[in-house]
PDB file of C-alpha atoms in Angstrom:
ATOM      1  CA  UNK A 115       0.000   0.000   0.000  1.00  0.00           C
ATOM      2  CA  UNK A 116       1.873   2.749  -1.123  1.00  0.00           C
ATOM      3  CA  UNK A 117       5.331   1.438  -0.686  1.00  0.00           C
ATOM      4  CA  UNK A 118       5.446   1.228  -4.987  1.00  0.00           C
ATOM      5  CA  UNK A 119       5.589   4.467  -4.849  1.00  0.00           C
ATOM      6  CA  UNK A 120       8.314   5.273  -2.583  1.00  0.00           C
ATOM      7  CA  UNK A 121      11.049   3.215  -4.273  1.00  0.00           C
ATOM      8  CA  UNK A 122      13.184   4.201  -6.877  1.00  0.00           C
ATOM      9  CA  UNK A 123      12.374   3.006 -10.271  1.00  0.00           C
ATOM     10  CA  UNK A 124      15.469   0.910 -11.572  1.00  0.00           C
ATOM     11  CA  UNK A 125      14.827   2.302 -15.274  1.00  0.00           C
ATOM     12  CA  UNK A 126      16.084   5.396 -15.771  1.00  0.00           C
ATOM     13  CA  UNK A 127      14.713   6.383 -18.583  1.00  0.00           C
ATOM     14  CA  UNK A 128      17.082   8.633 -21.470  1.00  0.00           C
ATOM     15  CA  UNK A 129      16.259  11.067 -23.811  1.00  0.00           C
ATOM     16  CA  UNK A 130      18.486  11.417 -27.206  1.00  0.00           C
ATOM     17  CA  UNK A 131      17.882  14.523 -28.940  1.00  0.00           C
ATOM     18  CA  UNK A 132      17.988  14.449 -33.067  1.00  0.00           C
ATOM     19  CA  UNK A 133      19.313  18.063 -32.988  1.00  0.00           C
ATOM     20  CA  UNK A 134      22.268  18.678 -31.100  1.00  0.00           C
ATOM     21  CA  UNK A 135      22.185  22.143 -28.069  1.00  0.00           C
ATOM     22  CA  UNK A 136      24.916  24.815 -28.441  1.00  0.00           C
ATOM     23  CA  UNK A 137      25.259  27.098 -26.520  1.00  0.00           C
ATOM     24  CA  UNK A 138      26.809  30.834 -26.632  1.00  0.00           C
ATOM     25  CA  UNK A 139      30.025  31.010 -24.818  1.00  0.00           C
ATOM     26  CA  UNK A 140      28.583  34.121 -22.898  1.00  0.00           C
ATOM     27  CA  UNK A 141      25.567  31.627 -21.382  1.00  0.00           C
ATOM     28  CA  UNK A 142      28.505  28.981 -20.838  1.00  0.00           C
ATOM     29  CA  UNK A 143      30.297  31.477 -18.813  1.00  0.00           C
ATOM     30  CA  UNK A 144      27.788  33.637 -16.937  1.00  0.00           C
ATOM     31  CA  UNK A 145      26.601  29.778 -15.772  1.00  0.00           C
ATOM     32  CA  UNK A 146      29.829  28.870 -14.721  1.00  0.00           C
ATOM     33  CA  UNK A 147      30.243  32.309 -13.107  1.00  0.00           C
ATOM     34  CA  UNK A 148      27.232  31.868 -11.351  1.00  0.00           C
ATOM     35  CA  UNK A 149      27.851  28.305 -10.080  1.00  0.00           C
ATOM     36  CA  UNK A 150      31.372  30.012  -8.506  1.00  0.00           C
ATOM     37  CA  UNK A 151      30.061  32.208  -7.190  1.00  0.00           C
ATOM     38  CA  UNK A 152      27.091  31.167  -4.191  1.00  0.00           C
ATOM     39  CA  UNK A 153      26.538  35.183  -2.896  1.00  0.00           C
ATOM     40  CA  UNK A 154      24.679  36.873  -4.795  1.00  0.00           C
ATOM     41  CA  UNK A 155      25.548  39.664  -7.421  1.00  0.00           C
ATOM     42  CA  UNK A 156      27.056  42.768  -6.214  1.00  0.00           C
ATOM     43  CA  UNK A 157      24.588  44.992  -7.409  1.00  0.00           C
ATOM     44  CA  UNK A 158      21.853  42.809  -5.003  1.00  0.00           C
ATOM     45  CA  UNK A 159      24.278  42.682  -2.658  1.00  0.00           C
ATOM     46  CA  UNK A 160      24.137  46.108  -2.504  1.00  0.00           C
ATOM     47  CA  UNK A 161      20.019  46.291  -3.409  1.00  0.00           C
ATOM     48  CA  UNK A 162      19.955  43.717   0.093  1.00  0.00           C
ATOM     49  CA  UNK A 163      22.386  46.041   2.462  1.00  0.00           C
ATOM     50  CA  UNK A 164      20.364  48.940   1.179  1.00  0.00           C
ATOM     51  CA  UNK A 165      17.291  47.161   2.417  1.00  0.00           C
ATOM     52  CA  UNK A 166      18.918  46.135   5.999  1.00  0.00           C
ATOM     53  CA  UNK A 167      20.322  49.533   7.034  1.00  0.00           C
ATOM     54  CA  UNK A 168      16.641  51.186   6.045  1.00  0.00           C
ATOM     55  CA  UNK A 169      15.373  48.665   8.076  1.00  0.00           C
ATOM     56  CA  UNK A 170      17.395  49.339  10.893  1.00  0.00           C
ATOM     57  CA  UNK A 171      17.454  52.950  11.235  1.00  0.00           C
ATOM     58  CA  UNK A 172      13.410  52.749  11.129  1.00  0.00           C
ATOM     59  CA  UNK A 173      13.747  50.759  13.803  1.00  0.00           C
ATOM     60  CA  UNK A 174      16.296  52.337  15.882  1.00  0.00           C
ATOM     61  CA  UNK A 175      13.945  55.437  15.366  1.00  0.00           C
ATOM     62  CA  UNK A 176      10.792  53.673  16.666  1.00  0.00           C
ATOM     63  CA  UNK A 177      13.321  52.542  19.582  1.00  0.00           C
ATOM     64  CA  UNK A 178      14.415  56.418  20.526  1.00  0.00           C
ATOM     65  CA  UNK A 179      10.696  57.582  19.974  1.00  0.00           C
ATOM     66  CA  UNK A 180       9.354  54.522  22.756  1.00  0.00           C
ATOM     67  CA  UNK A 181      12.533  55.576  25.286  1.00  0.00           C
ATOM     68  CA  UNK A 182      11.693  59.176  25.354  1.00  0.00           C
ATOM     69  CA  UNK A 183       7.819  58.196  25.959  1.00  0.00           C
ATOM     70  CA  UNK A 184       9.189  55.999  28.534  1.00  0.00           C
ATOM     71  CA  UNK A 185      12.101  58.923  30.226  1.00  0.00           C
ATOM     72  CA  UNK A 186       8.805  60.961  30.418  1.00  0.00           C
ATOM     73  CA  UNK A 187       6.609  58.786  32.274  1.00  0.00           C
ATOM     74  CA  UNK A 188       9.120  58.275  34.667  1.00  0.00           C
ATOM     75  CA  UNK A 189       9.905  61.955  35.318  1.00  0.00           C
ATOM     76  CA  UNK A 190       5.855  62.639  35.482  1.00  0.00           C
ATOM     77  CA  UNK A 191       5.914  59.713  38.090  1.00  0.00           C
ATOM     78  CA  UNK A 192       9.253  61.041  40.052  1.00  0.00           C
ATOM     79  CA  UNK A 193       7.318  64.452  39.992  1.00  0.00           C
ATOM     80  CA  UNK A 194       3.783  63.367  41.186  1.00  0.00           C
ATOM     81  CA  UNK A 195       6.002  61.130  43.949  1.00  0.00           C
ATOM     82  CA  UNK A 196       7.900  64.363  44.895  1.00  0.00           C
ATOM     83  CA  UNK A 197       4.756  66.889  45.179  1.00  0.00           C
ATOM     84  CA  UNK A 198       3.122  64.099  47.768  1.00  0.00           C
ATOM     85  CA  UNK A 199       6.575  63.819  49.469  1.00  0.00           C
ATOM     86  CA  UNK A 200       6.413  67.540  50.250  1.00  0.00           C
ATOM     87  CA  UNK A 201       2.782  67.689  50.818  1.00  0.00           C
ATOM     88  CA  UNK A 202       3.221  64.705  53.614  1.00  0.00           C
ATOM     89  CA  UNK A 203       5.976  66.496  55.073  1.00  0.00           C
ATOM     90  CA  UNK A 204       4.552  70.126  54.807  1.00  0.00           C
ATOM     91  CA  UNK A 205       1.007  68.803  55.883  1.00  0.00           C
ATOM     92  CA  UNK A 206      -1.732  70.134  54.641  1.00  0.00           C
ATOM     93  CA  UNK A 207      -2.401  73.438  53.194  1.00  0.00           C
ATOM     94  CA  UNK A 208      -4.322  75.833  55.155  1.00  0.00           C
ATOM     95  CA  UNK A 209      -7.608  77.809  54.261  1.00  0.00           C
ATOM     96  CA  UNK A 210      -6.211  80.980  54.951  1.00  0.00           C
ATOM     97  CA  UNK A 211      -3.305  82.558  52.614  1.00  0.00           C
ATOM     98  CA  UNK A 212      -1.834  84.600  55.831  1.00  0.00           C
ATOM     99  CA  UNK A 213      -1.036  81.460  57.895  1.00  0.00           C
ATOM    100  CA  UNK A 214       2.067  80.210  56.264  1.00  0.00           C
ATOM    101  CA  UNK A 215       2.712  77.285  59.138  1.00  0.00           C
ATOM    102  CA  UNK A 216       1.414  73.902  57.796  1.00  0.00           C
ATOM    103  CA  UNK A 217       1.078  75.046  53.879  1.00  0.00           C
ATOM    104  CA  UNK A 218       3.045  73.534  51.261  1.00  0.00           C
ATOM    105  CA  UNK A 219       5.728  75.855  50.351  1.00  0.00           C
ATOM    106  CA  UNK A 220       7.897  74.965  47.103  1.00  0.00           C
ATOM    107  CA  UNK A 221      11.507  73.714  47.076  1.00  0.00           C
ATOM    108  CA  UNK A 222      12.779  76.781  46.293  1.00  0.00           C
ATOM    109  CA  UNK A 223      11.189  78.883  48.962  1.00  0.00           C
ATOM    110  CA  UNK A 224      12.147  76.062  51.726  1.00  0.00           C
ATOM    111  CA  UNK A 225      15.694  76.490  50.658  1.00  0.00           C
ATOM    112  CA  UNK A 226      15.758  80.464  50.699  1.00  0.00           C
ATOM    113  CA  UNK A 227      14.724  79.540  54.130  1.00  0.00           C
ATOM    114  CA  UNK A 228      17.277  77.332  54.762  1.00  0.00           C
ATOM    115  CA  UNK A 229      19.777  79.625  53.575  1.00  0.00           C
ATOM    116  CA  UNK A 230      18.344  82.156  55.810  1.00  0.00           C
ATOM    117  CA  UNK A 231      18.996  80.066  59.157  1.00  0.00           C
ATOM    118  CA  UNK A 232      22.386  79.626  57.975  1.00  0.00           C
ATOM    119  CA  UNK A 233      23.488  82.913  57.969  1.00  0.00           C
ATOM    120  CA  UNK A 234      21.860  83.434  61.084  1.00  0.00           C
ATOM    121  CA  UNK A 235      24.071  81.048  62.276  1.00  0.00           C
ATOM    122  CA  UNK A 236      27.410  82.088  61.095  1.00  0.00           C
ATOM    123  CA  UNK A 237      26.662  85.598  63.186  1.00  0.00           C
ATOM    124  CA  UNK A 238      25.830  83.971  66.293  1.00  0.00           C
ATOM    125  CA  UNK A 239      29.218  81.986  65.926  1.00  0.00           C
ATOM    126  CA  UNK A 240      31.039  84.771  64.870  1.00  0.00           C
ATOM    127  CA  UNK A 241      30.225  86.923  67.696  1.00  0.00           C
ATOM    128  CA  UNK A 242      30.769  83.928  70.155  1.00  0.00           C
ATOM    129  CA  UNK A 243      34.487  84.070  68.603  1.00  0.00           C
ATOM    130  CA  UNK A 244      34.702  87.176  69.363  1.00  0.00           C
ATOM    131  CA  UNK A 245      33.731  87.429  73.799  1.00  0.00           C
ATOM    132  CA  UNK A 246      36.295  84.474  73.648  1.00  0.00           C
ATOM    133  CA  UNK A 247      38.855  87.360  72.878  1.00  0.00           C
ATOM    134  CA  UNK A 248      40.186  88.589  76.451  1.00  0.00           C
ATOM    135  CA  UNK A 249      40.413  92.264  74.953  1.00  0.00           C
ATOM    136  CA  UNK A 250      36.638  92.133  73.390  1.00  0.00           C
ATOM    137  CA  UNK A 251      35.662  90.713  77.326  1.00  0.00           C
ATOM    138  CA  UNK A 252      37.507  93.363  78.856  1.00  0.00           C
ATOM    139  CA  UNK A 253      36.204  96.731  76.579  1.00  0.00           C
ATOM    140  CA  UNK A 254      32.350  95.492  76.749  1.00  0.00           C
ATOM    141  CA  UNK A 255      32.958  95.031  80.556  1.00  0.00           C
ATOM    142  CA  UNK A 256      34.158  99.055  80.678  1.00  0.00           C
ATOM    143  CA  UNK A 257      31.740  99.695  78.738  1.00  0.00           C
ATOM    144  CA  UNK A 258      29.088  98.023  80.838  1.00  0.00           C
ATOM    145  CA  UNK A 259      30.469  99.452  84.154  1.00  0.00           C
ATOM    146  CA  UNK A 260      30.140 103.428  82.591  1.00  0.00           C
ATOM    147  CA  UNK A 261      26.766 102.244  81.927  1.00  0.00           C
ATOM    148  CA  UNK A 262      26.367 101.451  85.694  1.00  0.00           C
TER     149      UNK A 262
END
């Protein structure tokens, strides 16, 4: 059942043509050409590398346009994570404008603050530095006692 069909027939059968095939030395040798050379031709070489690098740069496009969508999501989502950071550690805002305790003051105001208190500071120290001075102690004490 079948198994006719897959064996080989033992008869090869040949064909003897009455008029004998020439050929043009040109086909002879664009055949041979071909057969020693398994790449293709250089001009679809070319027509094929042409097609590749199109390829890729369309997709290395699509690639840039997906990781900026992506590099803004994430800085919408660091944002929106940093304006409820500040707003938990601010509290909530107040009804009234005047009452600046407890409202959510921006990053920039909170460090002109900041730099505020440090300046503050550097006085205070610098004037301790100064009644640490024997001659500073003794002048303000004169000058307290003609106040006396």
């Amino acid at each position: 059942m079948g198994a006719g069909q897959s064996k080989s027939s033992e008869d090869d059968k040949v064909f003897y043509t009455e008029t004998p095939i020439q050929f043009s030395e040109e086909v002879v040798n664009h055949l041979t050409d071909h057969l020693a050379s398994p790449g293709p031709s250089p001009e679809r070489q070319s027509t094929i590398d042409a097609q590749i690098r199109s390829r890729i740069s369309a997709e290395l496009v699509h690639l840039r346009e997906e990781e900026e969508l992506v590099k803004e999501e994430i800085e919408r989502a660091l944002e929106k994570e940093n304006l409820d950071r500040e707003r938990a550690m601010a509290g909530e805002e107040t009804e009234t404008e005047e009452s600046t305790a407890g409202s959510v003051r921006s990053s920039a105001a909170l460090m002109g603050d900041l730099e505020e208190v440090r300046q503050k500071v550097d006085r205070f120290n610098t004037r301790r530095a100064l009644s640490e001075f024997p001659e500073v102690q003794a002048k303000s004490e004169a000058v307290v006692s003609c106040y006396r």
